[in-house]
mmCIF file of C-alpha atoms in Angstrom:
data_model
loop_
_atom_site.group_PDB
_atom_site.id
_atom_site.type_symbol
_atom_site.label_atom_id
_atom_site.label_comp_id
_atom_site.label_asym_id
_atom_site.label_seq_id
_atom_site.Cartn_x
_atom_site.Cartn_y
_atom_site.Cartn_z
ATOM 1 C CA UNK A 1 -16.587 8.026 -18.472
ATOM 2 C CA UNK A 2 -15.277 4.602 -17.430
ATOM 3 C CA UNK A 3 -16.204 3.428 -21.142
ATOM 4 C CA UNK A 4 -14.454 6.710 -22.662
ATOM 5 C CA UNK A 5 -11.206 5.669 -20.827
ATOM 6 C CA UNK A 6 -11.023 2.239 -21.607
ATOM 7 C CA UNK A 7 -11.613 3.238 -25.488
ATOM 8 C CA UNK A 8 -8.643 5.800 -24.999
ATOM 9 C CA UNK A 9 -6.182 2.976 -23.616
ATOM 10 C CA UNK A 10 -7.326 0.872 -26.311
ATOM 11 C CA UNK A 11 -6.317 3.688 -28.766
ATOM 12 C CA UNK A 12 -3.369 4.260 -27.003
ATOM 13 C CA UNK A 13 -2.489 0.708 -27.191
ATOM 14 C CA UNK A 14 -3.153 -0.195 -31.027
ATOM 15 C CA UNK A 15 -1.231 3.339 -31.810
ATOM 16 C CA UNK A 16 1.693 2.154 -29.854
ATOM 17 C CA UNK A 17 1.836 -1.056 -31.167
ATOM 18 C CA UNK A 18 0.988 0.220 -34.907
ATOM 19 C CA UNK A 19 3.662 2.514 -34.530
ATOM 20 C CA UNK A 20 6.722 -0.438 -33.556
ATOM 21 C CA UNK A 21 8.637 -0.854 -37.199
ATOM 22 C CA UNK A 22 7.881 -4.193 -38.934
ATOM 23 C CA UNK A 23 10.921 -5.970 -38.429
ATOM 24 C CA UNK A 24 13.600 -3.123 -37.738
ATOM 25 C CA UNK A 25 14.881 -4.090 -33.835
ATOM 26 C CA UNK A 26 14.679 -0.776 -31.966
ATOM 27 C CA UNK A 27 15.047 -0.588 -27.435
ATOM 28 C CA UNK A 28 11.881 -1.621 -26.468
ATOM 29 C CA UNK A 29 10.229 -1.618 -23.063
ATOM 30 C CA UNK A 30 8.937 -5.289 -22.318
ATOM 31 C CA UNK A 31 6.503 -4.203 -19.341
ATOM 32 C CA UNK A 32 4.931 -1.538 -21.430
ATOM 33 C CA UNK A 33 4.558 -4.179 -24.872
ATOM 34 C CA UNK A 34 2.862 -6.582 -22.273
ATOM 35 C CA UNK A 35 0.515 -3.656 -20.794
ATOM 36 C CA UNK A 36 -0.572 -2.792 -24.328
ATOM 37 C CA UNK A 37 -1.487 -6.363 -25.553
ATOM 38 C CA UNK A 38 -3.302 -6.948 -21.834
ATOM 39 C CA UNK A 39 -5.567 -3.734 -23.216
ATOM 40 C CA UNK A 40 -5.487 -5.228 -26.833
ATOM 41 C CA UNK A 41 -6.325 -8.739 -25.566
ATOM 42 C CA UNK A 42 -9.254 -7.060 -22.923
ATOM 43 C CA UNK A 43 -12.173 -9.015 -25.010
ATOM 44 C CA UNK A 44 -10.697 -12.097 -24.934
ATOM 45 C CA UNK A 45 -10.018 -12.977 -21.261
ATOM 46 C CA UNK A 46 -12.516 -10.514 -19.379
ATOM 47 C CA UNK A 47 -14.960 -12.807 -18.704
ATOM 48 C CA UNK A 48 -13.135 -15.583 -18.212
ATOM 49 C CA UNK A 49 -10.091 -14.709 -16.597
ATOM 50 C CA UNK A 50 -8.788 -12.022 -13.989
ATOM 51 C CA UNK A 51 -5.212 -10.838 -15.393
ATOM 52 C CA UNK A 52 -2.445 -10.735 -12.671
ATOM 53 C CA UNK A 53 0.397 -8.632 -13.907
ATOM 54 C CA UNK A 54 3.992 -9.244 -11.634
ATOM 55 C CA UNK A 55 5.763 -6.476 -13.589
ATOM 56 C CA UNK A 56 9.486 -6.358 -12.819
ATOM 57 C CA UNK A 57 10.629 -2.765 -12.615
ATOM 58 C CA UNK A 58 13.680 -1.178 -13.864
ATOM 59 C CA UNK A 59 14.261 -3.818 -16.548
ATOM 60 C CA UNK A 60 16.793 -2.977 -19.610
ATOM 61 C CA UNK A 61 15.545 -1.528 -22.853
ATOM 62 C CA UNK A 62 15.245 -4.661 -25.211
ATOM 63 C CA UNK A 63 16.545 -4.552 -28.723
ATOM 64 C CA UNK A 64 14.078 -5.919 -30.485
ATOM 65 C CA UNK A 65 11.072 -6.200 -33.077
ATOM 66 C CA UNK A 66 8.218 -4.482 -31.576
ATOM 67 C CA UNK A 67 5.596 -5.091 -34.228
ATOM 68 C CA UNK A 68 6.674 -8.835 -33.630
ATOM 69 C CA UNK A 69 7.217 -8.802 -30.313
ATOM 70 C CA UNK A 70 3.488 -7.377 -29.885
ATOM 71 C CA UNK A 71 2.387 -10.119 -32.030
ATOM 72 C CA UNK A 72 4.273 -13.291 -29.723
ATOM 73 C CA UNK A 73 2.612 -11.610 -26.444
ATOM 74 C CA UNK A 74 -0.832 -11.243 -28.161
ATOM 75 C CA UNK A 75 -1.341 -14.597 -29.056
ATOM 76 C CA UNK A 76 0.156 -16.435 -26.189
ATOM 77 C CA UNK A 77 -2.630 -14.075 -23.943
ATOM 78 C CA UNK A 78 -5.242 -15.351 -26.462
ATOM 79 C CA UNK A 79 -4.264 -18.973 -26.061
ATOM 80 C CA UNK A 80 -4.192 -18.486 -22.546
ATOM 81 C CA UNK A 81 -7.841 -17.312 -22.338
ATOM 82 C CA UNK A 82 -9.211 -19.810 -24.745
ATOM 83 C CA UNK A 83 -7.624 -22.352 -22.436
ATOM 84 C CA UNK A 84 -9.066 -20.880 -19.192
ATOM 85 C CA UNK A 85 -12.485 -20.697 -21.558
ATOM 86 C CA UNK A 86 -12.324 -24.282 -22.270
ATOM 87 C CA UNK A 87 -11.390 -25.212 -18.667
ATOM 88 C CA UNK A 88 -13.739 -22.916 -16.878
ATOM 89 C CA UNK A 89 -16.625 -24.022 -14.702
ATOM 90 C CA UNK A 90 -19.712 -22.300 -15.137
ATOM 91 C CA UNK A 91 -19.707 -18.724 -12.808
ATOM 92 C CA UNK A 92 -16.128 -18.898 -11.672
ATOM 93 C CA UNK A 93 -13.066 -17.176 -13.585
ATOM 94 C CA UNK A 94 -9.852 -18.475 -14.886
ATOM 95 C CA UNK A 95 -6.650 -16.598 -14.062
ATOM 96 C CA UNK A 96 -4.052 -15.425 -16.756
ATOM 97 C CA UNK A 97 -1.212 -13.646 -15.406
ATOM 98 C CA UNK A 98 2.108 -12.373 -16.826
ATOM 99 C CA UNK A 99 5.217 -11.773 -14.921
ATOM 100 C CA UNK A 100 8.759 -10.334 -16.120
ATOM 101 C CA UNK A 101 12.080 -10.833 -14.521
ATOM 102 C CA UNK A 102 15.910 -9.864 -15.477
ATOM 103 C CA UNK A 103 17.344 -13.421 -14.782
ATOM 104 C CA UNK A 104 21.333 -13.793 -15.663
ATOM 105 C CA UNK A 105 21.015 -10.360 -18.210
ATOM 106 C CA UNK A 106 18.247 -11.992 -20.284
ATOM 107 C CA UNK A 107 14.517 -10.590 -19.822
ATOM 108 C CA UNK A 108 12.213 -13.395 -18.889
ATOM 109 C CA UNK A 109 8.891 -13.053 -20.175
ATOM 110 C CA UNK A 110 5.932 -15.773 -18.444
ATOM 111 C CA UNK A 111 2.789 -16.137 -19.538
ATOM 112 C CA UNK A 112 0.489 -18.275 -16.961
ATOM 113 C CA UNK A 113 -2.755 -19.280 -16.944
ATOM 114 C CA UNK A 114 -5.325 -21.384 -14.958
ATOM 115 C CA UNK A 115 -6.802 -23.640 -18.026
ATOM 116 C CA UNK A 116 -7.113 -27.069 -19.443
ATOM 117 C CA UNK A 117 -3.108 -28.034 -19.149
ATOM 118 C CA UNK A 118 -1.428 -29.584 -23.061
ATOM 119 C CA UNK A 119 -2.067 -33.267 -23.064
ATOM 120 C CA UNK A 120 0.972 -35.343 -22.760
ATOM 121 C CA UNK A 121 0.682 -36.853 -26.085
ATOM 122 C CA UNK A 122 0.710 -33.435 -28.543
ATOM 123 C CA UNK A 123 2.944 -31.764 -26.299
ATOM 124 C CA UNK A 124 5.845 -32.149 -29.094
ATOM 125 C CA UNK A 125 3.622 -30.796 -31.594
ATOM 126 C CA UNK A 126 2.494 -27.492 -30.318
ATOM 127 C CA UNK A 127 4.854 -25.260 -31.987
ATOM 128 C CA UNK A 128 4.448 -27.016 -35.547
ATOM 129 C CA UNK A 129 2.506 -24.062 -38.142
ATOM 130 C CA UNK A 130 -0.820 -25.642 -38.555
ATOM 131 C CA UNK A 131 -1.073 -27.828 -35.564
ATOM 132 C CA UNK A 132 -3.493 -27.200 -33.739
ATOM 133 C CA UNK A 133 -6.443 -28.467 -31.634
ATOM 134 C CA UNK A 134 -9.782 -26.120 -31.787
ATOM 135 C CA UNK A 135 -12.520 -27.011 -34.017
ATOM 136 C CA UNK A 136 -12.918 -26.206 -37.279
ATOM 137 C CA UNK A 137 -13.059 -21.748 -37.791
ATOM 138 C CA UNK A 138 -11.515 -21.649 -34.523
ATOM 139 C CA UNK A 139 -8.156 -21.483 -34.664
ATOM 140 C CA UNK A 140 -5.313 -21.808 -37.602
ATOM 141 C CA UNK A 141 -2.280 -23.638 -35.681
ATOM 142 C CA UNK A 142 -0.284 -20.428 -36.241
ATOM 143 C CA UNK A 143 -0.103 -19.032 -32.917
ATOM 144 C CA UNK A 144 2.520 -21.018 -31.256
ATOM 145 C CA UNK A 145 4.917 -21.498 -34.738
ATOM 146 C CA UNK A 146 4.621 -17.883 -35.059
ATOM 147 C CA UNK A 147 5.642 -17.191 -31.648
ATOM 148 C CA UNK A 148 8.699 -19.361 -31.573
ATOM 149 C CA UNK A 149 9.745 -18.155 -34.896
ATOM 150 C CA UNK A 150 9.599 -14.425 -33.590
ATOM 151 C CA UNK A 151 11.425 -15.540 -29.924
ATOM 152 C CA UNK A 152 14.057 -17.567 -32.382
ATOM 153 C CA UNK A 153 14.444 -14.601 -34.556
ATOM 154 C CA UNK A 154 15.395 -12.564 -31.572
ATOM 155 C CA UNK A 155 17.784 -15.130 -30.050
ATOM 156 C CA UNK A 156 16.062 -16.123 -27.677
ATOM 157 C CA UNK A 157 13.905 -19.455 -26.031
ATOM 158 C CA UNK A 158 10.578 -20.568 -25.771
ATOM 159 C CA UNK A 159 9.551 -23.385 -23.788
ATOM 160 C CA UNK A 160 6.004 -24.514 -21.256
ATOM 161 C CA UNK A 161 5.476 -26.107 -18.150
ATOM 162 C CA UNK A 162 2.499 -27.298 -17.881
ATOM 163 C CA UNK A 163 -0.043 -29.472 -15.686
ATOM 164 C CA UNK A 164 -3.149 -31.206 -16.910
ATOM 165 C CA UNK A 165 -6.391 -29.591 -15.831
ATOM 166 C CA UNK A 166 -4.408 -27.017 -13.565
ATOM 167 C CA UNK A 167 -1.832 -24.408 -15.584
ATOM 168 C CA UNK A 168 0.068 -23.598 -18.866
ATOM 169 C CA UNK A 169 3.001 -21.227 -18.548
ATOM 170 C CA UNK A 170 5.506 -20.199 -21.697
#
């Protein structure tokens, strides 16, 4: 039964985020997008990671993309968990947690999680298309230049904080 549920918010999820037009801007809610790439995202940070949600309620429609905007919260989730992968110790869990606040009329999306940290010295190359730093088959470098085109495209910022060997947050 538990299995039967979690393959019905899973359908749920991809129908919902199938269904967002590819590229028309329509009012989106932000907390619901982020719940249905958390259920999207399950395989990737389940093992690794617990997922802390900090959901702000009552926030504005957004006008936005929400084929794209699925996209930009999918892949920062799965660079989150391949960072708490790659920082992990063997047994113990990584957190990844997202958190959304309405701060001066703009919603704030954050994106946390418990890995590796960006080394100092690529730090001003993250968001370049190709760039990246997984091996070979592992990852394309598109992640992070897709998401700041989508956030540009939508008139809005992207930016980290982060701290070697402790936490990432967009």
């Amino acid at each position: 039964i538990d299995g039967l549920e979690r393959v019905t918010q899973i359908v749920r999820a991809l129908k919902e985020f199938s269904h967002q037009g590819r590229g028309g801007r329509e009012r989106i809610d932000i907390n619901q997008m982020i719940e249905n790439a958390i259920t999207l995202t399950r395989n990737e940070w389940k093992f690794v990671a617990a997922f802390e949600r900090d959901l702000a309620p009552g926030l504005p429609p957004v006008a936005a993309a929400g084929y794209e905007c699925g996209q930009l919260l999918v892949n920062l989730i799965v660079n989150a968990a391949h960072a708490v992968l790659a920082a992990s110790a063997a047994g113990r869990k990584g957190v990844i947690s997202a958190r959304t606040r309405l701060v001066n009329g703009q919603v704030e999306i954050r994106v946390s999680d418990t890995g590796t940290g960006i080394p100092p010295e690529i730090r001003d190359r993250i968001f370049e298309p190709f760039f990246t730093t997984k091996s070979v088959g592992k990852g394309t470098g598109q992640g992070l230049a897709t998401a700041r085109a989508i956030v540009e495209r939508h008139g809005g910022t992207i930016d980290f904080e982060t701290e070697m060997g402790r936490s990432t947050t967009f």
